[in-house]
N, CA, C and O atoms as a GROMACS GRO file, in nm:
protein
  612
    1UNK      N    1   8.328  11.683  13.148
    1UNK     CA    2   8.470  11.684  13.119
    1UNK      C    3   8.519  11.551  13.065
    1UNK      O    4   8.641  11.532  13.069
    2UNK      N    5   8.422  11.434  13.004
    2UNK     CA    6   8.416  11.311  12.939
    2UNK      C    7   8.560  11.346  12.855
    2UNK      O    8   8.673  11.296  12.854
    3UNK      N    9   8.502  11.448  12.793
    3UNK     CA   10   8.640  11.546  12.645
    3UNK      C   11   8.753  11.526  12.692
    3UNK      O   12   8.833  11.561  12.606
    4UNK      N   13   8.808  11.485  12.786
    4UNK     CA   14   8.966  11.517  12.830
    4UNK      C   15   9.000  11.385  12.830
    4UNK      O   16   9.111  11.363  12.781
    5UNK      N   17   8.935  11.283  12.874
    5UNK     CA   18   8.963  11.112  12.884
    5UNK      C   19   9.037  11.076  12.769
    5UNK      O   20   8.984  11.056  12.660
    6UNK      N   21   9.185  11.066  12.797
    6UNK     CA   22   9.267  11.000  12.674
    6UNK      C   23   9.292  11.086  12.604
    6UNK      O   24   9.355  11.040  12.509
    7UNK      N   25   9.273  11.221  12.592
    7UNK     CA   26   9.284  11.300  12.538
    7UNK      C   27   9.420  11.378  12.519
    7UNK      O   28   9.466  11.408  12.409
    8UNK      N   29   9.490  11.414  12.671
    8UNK     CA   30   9.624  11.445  12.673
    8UNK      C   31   9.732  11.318  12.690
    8UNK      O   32   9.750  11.243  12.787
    9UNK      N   33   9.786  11.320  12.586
    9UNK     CA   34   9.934  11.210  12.649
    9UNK      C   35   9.991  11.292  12.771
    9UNK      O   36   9.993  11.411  12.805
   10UNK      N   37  10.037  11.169  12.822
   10UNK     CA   38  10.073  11.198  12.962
   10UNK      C   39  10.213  11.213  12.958
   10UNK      O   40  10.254  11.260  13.065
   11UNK      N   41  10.306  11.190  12.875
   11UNK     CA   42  10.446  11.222  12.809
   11UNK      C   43  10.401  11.426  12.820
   11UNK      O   44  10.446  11.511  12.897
   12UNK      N   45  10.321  11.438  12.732
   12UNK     CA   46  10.292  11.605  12.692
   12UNK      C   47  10.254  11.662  12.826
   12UNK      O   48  10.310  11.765  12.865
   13UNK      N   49  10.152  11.595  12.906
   13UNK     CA   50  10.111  11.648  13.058
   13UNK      C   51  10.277  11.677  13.125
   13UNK      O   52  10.308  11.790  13.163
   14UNK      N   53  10.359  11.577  13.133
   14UNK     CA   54  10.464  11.585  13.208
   14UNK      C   55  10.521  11.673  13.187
   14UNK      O   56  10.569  11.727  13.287
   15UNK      N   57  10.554  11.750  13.027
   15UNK     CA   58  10.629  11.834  13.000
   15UNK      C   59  10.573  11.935  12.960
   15UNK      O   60  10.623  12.016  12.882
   16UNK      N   61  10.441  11.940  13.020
   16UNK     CA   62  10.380  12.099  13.021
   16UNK      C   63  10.375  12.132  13.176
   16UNK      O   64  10.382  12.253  13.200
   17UNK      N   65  10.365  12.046  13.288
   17UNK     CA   66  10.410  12.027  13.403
   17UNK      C   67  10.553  12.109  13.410
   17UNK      O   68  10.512  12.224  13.422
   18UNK      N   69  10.624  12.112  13.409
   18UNK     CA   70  10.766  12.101  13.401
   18UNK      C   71  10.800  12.241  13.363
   18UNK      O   72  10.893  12.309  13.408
   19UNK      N   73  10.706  12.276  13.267
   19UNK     CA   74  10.776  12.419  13.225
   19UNK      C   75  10.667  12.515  13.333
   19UNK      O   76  10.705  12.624  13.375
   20UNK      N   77  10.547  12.466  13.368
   20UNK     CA   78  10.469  12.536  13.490
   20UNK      C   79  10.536  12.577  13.596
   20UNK      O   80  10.549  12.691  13.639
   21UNK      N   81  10.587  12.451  13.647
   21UNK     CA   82  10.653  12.405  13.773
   21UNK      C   83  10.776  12.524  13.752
   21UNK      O   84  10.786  12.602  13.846
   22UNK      N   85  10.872  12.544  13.631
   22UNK     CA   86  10.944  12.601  13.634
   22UNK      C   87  10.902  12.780  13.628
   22UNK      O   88  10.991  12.855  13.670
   23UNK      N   89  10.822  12.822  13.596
   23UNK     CA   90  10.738  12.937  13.571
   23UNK      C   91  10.732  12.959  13.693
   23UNK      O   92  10.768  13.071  13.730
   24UNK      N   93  10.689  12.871  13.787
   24UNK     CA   94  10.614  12.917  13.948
   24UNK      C   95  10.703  12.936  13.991
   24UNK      O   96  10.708  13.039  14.059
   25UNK      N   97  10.826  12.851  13.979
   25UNK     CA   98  10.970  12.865  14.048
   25UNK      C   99  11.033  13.017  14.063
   25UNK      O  100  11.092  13.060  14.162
   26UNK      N  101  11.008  13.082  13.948
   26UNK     CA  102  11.076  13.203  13.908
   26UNK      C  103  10.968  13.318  14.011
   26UNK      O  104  11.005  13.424  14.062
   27UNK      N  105  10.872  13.275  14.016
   27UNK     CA  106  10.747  13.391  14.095
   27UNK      C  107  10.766  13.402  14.241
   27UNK      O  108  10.757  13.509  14.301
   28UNK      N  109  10.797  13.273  14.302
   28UNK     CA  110  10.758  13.230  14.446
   28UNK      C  111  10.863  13.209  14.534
   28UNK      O  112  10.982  13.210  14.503
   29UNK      N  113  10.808  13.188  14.662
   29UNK     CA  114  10.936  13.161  14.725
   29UNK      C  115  11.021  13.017  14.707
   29UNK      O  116  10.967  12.916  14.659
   30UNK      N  117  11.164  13.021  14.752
   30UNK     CA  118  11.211  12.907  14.767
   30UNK      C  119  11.287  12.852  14.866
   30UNK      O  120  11.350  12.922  14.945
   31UNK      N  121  11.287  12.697  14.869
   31UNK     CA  122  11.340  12.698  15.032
   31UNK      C  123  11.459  12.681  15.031
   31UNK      O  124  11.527  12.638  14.938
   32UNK      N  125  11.505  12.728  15.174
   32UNK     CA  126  11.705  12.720  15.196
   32UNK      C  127  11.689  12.619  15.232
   32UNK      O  128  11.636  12.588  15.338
   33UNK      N  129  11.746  12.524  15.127
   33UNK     CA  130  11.791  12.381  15.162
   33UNK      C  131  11.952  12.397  15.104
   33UNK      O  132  11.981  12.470  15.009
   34UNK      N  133  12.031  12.330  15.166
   34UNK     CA  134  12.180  12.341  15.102
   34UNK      C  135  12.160  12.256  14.955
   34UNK      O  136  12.067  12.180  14.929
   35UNK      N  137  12.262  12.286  14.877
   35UNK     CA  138  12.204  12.260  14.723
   35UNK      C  139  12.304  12.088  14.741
   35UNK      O  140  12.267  11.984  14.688
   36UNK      N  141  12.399  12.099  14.806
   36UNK     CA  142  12.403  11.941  14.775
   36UNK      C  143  12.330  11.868  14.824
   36UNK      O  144  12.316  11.758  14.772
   37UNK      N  145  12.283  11.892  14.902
   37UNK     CA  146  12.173  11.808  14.940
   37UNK      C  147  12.027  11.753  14.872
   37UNK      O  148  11.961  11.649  14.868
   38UNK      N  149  12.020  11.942  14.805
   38UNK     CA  150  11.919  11.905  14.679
   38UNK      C  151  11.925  11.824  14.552
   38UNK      O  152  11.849  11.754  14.485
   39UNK      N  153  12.074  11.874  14.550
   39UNK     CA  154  12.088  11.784  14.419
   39UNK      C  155  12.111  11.663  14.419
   39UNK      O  156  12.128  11.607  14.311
   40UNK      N  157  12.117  11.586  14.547
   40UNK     CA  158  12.168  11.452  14.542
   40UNK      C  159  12.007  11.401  14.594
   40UNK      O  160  11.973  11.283  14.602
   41UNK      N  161  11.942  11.489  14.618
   41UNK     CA  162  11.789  11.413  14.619
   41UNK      C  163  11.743  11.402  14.493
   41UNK      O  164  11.714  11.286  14.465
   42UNK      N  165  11.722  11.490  14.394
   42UNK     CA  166  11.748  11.510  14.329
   42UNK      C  167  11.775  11.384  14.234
   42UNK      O  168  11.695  11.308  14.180
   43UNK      N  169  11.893  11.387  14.233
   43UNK     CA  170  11.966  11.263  14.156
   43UNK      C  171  11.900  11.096  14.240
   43UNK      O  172  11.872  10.996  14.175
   44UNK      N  173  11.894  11.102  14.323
   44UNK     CA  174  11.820  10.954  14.388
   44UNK      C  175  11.662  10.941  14.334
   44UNK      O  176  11.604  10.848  14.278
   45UNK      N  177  11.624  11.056  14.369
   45UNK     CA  178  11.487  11.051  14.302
   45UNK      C  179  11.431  11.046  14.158
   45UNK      O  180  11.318  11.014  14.121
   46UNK      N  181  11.510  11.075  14.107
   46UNK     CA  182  11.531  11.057  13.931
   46UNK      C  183  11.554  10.955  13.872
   46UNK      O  184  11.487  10.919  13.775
   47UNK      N  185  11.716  10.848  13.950
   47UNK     CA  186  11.732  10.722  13.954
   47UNK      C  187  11.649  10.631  13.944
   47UNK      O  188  11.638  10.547  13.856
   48UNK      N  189  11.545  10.660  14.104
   48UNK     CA  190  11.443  10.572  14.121
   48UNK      C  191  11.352  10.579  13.989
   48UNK      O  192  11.337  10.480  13.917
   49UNK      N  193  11.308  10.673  13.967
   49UNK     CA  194  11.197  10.656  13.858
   49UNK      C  195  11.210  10.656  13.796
   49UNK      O  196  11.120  10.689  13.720
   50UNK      N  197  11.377  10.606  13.725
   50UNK     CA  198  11.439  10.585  13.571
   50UNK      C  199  11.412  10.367  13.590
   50UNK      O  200  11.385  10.279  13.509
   51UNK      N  201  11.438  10.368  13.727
   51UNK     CA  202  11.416  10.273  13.733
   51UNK      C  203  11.326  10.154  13.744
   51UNK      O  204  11.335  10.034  13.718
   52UNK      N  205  11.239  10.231  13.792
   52UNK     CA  206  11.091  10.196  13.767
   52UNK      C  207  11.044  10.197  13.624
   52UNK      O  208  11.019  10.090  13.568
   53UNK      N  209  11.031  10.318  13.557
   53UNK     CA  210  11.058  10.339  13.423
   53UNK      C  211  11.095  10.219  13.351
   53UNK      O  212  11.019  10.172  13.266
   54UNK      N  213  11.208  10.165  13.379
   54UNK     CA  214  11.275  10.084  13.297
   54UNK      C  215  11.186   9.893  13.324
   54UNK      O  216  11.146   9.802  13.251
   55UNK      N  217  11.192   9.911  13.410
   55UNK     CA  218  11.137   9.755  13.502
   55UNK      C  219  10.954   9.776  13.442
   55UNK      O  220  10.884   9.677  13.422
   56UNK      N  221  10.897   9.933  13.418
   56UNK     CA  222  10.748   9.870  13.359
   56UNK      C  223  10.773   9.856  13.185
   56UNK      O  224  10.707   9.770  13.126
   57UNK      N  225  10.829   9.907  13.140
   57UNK     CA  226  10.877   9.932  12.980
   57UNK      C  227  10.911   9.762  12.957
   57UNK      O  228  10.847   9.697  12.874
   58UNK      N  229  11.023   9.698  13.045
   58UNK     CA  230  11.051   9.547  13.002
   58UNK      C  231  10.940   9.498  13.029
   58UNK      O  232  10.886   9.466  12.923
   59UNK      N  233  10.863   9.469  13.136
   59UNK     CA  234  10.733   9.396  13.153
   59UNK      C  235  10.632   9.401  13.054
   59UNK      O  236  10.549   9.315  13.023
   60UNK      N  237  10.655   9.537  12.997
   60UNK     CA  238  10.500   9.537  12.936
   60UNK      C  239  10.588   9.492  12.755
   60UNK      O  240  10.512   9.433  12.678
   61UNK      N  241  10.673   9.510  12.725
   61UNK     CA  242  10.744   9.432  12.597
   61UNK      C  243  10.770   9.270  12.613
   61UNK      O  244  10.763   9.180  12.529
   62UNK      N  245  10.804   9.267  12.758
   62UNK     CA  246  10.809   9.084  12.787
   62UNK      C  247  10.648   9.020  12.735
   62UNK      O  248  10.615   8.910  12.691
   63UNK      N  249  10.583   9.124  12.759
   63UNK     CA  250  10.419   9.040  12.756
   63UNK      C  251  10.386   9.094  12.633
   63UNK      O  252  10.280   9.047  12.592
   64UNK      N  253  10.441   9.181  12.553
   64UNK     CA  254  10.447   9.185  12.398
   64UNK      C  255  10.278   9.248  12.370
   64UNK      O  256  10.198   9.205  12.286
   65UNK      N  257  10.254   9.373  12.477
   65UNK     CA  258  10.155   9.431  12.498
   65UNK      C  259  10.177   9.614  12.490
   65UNK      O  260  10.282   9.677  12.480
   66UNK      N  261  10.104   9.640  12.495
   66UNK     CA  262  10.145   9.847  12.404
   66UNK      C  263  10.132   9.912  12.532
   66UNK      O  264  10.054   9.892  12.625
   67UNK      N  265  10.270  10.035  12.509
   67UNK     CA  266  10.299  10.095  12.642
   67UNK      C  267  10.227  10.261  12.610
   67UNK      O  268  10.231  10.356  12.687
   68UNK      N  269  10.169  10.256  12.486
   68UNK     CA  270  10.102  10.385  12.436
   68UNK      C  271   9.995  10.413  12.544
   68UNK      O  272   9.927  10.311  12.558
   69UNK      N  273   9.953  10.518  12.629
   69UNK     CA  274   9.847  10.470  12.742
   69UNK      C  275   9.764  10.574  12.705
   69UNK      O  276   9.683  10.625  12.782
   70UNK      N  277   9.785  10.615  12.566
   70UNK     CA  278   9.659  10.671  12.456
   70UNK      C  279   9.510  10.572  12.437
   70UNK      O  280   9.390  10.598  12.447
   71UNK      N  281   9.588  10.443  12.405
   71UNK     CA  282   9.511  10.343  12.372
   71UNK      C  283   9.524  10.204  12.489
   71UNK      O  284   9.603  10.110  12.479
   72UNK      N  285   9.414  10.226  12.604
   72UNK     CA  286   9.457  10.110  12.671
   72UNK      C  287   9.365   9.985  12.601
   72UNK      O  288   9.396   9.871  12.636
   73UNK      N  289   9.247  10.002  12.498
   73UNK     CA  290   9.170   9.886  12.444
   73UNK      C  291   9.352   9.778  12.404
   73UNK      O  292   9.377   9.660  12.429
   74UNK      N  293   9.416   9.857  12.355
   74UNK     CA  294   9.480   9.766  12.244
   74UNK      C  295   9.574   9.658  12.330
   74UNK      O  296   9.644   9.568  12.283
   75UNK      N  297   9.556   9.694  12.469
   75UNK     CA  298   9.633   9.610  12.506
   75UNK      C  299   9.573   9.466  12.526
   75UNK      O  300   9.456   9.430  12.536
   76UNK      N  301   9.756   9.360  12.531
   76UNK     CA  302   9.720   9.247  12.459
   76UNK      C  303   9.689   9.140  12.588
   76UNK      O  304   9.623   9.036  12.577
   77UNK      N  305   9.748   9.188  12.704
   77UNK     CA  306   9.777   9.111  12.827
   77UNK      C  307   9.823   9.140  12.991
   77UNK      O  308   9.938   9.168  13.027
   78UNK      N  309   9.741   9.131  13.052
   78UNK     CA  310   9.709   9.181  13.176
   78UNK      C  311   9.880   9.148  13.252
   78UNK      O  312   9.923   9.039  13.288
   79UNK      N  313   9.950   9.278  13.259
   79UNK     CA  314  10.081   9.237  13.332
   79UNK      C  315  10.084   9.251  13.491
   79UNK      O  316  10.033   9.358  13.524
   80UNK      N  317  10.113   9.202  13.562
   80UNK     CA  318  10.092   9.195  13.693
   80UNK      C  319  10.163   9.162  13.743
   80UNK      O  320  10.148   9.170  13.865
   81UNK      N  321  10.287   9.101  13.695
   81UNK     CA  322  10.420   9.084  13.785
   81UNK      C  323  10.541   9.145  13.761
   81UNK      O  324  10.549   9.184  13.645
   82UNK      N  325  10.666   9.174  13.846
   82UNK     CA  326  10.741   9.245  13.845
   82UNK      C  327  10.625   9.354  13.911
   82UNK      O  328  10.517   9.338  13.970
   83UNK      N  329  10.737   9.519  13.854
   83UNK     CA  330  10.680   9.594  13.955
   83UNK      C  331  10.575   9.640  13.942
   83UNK      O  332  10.543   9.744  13.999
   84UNK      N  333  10.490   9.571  13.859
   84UNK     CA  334  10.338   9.554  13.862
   84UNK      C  335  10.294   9.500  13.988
   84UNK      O  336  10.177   9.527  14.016
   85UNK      N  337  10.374   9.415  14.089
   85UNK     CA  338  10.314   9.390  14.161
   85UNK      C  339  10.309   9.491  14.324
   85UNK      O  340  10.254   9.451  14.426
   86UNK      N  341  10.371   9.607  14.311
   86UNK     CA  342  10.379   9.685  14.393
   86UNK      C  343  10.263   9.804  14.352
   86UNK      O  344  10.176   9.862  14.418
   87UNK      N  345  10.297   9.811  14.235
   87UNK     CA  346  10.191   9.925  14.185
   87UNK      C  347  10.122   9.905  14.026
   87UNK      O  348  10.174   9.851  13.928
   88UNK      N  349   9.992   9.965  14.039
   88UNK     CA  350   9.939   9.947  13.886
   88UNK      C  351   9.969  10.034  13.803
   88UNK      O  352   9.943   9.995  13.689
   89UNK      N  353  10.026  10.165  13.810
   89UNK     CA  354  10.042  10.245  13.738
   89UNK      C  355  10.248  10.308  13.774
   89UNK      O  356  10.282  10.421  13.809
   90UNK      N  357  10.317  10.214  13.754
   90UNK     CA  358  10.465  10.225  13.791
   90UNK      C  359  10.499  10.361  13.648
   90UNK      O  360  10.555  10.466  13.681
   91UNK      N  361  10.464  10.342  13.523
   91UNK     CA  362  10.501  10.480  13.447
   91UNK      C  363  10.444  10.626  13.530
   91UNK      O  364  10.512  10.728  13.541
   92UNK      N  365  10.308  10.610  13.584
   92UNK     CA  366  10.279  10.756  13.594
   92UNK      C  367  10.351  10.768  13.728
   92UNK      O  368  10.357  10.882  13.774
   93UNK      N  369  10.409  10.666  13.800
   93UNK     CA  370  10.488  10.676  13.957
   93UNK      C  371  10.576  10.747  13.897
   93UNK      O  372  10.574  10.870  13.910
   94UNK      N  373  10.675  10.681  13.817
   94UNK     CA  374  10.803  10.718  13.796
   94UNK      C  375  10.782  10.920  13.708
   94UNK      O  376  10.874  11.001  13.706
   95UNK      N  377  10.650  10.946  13.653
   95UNK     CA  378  10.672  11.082  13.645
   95UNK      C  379  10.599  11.147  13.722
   95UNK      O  380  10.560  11.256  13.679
   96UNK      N  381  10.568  11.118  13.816
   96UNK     CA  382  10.539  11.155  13.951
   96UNK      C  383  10.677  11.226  14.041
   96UNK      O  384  10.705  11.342  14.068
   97UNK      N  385  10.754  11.074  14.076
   97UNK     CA  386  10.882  11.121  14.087
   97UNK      C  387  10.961  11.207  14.063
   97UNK      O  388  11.019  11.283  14.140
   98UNK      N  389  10.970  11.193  13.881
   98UNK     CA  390  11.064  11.304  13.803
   98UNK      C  391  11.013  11.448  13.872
   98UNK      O  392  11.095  11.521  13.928
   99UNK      N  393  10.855  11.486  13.863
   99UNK     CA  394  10.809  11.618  13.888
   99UNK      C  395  10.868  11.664  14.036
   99UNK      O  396  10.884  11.786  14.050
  100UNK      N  397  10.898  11.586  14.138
  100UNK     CA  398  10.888  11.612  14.267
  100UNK      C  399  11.045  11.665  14.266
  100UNK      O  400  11.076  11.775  14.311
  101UNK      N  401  11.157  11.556  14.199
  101UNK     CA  402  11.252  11.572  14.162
  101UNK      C  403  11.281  11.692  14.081
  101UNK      O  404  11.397  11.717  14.048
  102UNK      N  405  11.221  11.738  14.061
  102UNK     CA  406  11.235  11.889  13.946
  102UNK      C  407  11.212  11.958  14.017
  102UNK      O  408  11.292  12.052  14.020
  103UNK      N  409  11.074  11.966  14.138
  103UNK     CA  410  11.074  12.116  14.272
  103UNK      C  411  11.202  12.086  14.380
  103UNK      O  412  11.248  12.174  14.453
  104UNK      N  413  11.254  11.939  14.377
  104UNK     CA  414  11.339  12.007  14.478
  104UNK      C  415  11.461  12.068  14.402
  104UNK      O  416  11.505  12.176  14.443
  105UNK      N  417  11.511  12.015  14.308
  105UNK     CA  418  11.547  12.102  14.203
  105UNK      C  419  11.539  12.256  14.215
  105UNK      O  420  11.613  12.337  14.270
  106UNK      N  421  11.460  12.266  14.167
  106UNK     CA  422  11.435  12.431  14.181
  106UNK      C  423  11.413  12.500  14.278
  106UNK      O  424  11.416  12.623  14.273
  107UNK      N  425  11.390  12.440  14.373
  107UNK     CA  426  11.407  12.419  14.515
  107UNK      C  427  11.269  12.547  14.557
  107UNK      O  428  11.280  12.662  14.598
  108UNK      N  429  11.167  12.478  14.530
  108UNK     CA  430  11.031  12.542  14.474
  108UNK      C  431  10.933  12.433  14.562
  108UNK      O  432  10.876  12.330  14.527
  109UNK      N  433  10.937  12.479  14.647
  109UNK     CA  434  10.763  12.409  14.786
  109UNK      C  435  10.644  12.433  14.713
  109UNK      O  436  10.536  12.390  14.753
  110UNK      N  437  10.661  12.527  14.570
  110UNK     CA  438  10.516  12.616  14.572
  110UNK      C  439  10.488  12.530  14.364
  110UNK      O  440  10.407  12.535  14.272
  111UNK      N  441  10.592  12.478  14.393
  111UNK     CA  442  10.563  12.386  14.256
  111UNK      C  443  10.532  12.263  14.280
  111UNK      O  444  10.511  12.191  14.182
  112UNK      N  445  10.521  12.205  14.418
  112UNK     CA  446  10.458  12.082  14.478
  112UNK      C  447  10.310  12.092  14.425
  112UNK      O  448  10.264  11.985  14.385
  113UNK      N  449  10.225  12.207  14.417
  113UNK     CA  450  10.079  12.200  14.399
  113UNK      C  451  10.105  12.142  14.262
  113UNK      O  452  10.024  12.057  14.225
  114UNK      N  453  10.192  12.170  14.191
  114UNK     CA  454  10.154  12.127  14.043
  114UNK      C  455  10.215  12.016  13.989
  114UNK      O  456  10.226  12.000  13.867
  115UNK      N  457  10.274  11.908  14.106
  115UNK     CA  458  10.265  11.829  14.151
  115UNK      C  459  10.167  11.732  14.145
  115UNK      O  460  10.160  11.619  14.097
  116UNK      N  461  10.085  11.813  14.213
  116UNK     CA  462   9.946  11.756  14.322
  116UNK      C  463   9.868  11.752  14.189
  116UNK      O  464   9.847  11.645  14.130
  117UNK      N  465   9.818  11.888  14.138
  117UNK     CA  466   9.713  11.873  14.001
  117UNK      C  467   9.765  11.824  13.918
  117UNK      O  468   9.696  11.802  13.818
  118UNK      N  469   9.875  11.794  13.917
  118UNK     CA  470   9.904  11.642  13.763
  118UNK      C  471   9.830  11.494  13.832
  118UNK      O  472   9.750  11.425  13.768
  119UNK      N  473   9.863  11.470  13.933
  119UNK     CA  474   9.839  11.350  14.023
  119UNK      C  475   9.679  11.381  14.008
  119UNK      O  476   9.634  11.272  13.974
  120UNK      N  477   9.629  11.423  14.011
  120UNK     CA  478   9.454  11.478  14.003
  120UNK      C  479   9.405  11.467  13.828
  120UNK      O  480   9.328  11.395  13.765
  121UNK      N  481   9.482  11.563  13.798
  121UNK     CA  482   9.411  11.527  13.637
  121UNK      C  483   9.491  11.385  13.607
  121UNK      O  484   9.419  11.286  13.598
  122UNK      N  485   9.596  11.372  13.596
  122UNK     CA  486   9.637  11.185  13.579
  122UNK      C  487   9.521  11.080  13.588
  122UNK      O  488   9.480  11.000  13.504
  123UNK      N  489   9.475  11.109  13.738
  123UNK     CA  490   9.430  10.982  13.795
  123UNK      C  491   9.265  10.986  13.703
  123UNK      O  492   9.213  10.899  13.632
  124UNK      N  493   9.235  11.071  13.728
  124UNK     CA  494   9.035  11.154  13.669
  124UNK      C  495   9.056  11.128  13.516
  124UNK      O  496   8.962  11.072  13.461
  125UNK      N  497   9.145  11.153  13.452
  125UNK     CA  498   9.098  11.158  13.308
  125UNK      C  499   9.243  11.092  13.248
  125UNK      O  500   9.272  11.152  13.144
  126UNK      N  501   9.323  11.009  13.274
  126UNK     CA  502   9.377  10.929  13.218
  126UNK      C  503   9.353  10.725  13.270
  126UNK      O  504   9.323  10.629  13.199
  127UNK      N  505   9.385  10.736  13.436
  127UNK     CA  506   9.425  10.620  13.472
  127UNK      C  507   9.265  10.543  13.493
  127UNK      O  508   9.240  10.424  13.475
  128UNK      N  509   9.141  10.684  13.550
  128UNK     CA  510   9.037  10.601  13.556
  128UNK      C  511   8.971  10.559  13.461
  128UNK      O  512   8.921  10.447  13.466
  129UNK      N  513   8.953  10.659  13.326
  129UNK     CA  514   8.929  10.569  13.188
  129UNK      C  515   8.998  10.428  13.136
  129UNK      O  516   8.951  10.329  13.080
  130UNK      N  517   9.120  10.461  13.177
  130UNK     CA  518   9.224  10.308  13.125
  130UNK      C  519   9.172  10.150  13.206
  130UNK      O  520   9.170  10.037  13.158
  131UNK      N  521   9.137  10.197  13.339
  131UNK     CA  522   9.072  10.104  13.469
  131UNK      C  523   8.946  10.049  13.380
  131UNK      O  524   8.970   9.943  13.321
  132UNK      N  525   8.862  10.085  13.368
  132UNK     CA  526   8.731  10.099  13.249
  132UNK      C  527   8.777   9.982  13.178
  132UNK      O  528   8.783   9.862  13.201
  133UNK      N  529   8.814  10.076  13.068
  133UNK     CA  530   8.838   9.956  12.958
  133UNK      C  531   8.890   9.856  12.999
  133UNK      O  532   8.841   9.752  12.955
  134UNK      N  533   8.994   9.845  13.084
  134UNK     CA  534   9.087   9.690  13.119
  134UNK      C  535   8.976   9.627  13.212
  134UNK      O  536   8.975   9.504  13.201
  135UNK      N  537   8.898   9.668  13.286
  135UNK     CA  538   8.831   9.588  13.374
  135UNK      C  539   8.715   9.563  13.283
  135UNK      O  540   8.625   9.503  13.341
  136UNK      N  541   8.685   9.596  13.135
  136UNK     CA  542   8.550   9.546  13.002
  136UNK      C  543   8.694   9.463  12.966
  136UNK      O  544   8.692   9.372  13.048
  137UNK      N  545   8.811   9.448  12.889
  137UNK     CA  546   8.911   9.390  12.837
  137UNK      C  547   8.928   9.253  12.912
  137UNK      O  548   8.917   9.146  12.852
  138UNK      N  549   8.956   9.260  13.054
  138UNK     CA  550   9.019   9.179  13.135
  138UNK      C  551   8.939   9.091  13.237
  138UNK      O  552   8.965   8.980  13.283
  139UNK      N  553   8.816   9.192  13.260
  139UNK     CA  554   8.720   9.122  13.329
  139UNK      C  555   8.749   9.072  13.473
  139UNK      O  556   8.797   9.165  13.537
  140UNK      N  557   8.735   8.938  13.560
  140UNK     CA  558   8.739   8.936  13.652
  140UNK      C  559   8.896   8.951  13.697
  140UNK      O  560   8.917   9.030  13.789
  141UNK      N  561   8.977   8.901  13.656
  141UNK     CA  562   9.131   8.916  13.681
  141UNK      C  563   9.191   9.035  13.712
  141UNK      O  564   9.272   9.053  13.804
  142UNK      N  565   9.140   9.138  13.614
  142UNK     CA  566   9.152   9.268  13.621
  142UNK      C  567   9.081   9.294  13.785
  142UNK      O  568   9.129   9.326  13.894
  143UNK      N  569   9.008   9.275  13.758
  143UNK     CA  570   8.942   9.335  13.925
  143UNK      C  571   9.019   9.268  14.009
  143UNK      O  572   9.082   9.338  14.087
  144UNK      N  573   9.032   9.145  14.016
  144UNK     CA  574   9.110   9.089  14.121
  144UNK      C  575   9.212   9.126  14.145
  144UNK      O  576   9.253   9.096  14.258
  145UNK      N  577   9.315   9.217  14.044
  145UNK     CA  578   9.475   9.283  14.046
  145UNK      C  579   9.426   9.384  14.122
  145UNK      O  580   9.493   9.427  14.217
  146UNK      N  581   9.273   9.446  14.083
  146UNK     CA  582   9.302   9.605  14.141
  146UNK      C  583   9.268   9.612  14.319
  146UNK      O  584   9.294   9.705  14.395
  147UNK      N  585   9.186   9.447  14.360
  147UNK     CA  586   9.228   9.427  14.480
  147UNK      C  587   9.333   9.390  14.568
  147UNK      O  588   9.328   9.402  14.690
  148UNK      N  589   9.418   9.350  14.507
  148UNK     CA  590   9.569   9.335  14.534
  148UNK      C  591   9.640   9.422  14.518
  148UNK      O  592   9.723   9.415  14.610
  149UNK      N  593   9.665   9.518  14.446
  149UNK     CA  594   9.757   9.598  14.387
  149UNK      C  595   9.689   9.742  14.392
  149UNK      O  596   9.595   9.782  14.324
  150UNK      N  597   9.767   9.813  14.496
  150UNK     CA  598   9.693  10.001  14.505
  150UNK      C  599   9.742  10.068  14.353
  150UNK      O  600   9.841  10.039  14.286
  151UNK      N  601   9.647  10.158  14.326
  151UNK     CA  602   9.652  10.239  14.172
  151UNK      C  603   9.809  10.318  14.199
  151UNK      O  604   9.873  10.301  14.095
  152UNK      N  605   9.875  10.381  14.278
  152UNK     CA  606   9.935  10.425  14.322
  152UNK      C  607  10.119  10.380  14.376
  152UNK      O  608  10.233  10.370  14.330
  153UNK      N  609  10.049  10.364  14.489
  153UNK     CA  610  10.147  10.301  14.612
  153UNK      C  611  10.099  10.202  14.665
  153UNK      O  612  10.159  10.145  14.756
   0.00000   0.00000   0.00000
């Protein structure tokens, strides 16, 4: 399954996610949660990962390095501070977020799995190829971030 590495943008994963997530919604059960409640999770959880979003987008233009994560060779410079320093992968957090934010949304427990298999194909055939190249790119530094800094959380 080499074939898939870099293969899907993860922009396109998110929003083939999304219309899944919404597909399952319509099939399955959903939970009684009161809707303001949903929607203001909802709205916090969206926030957050607009905000994250925003804080890796400046970092990685401050360091005047490519946010395309088609191509991680091309990048120019190992960013690691700001909220690089909480997490190595703060874009795929923040659509992590959005997705979770979209089942409670739809208020869909049973669109959490597809959730889960974005977080699975993400990590297998986008983030561990990108690890690769930056740790041939970056060399010992690189390794030393990925001992400091969880892929994740």
């Amino acid at each position: 399954m080499k074939t898939l590495a870099l293969k899907v943008p993860p922009p396109m994963l998110f929003v083939t996610a999304l219309g899944v997530m919404y597909g399952v919604s319509l099939y399955t059960p959903h939970w009684q949660v009161d809707v303001v409640v949903a929607r203001y999770t909802s709205i916090g959880l969206f926030s957050l990962g607009l905000s994250i979003a925003i804080a890796a987008t400046v970092a990685f233009k401050r360091h005047k390095t490519t946010v395309d994560p088609r191509h991680p060779e091309k990048s120019s410079s190992l960013v690691t501070k700001g909220i690089y320093r909480f997490t190595r992968n703060p874009m795929y957090l923040c659509l992590v977020l959005w997705l979770v934010c979209w089942a409670i949304y739809l208020h869909s427990p049973v669109a959490l799995i597809i959730v889960t298999l974005f977080i699975v194909y993400l990590t297998q055939y986008q983030i561990k190829p990108e690890e690769r190249m930056l740790s041939a790119r970056f060399g010992k530094p690189y390794l030393k971030y990925t001992t400091r800094v969880r892929r994740w959380l």
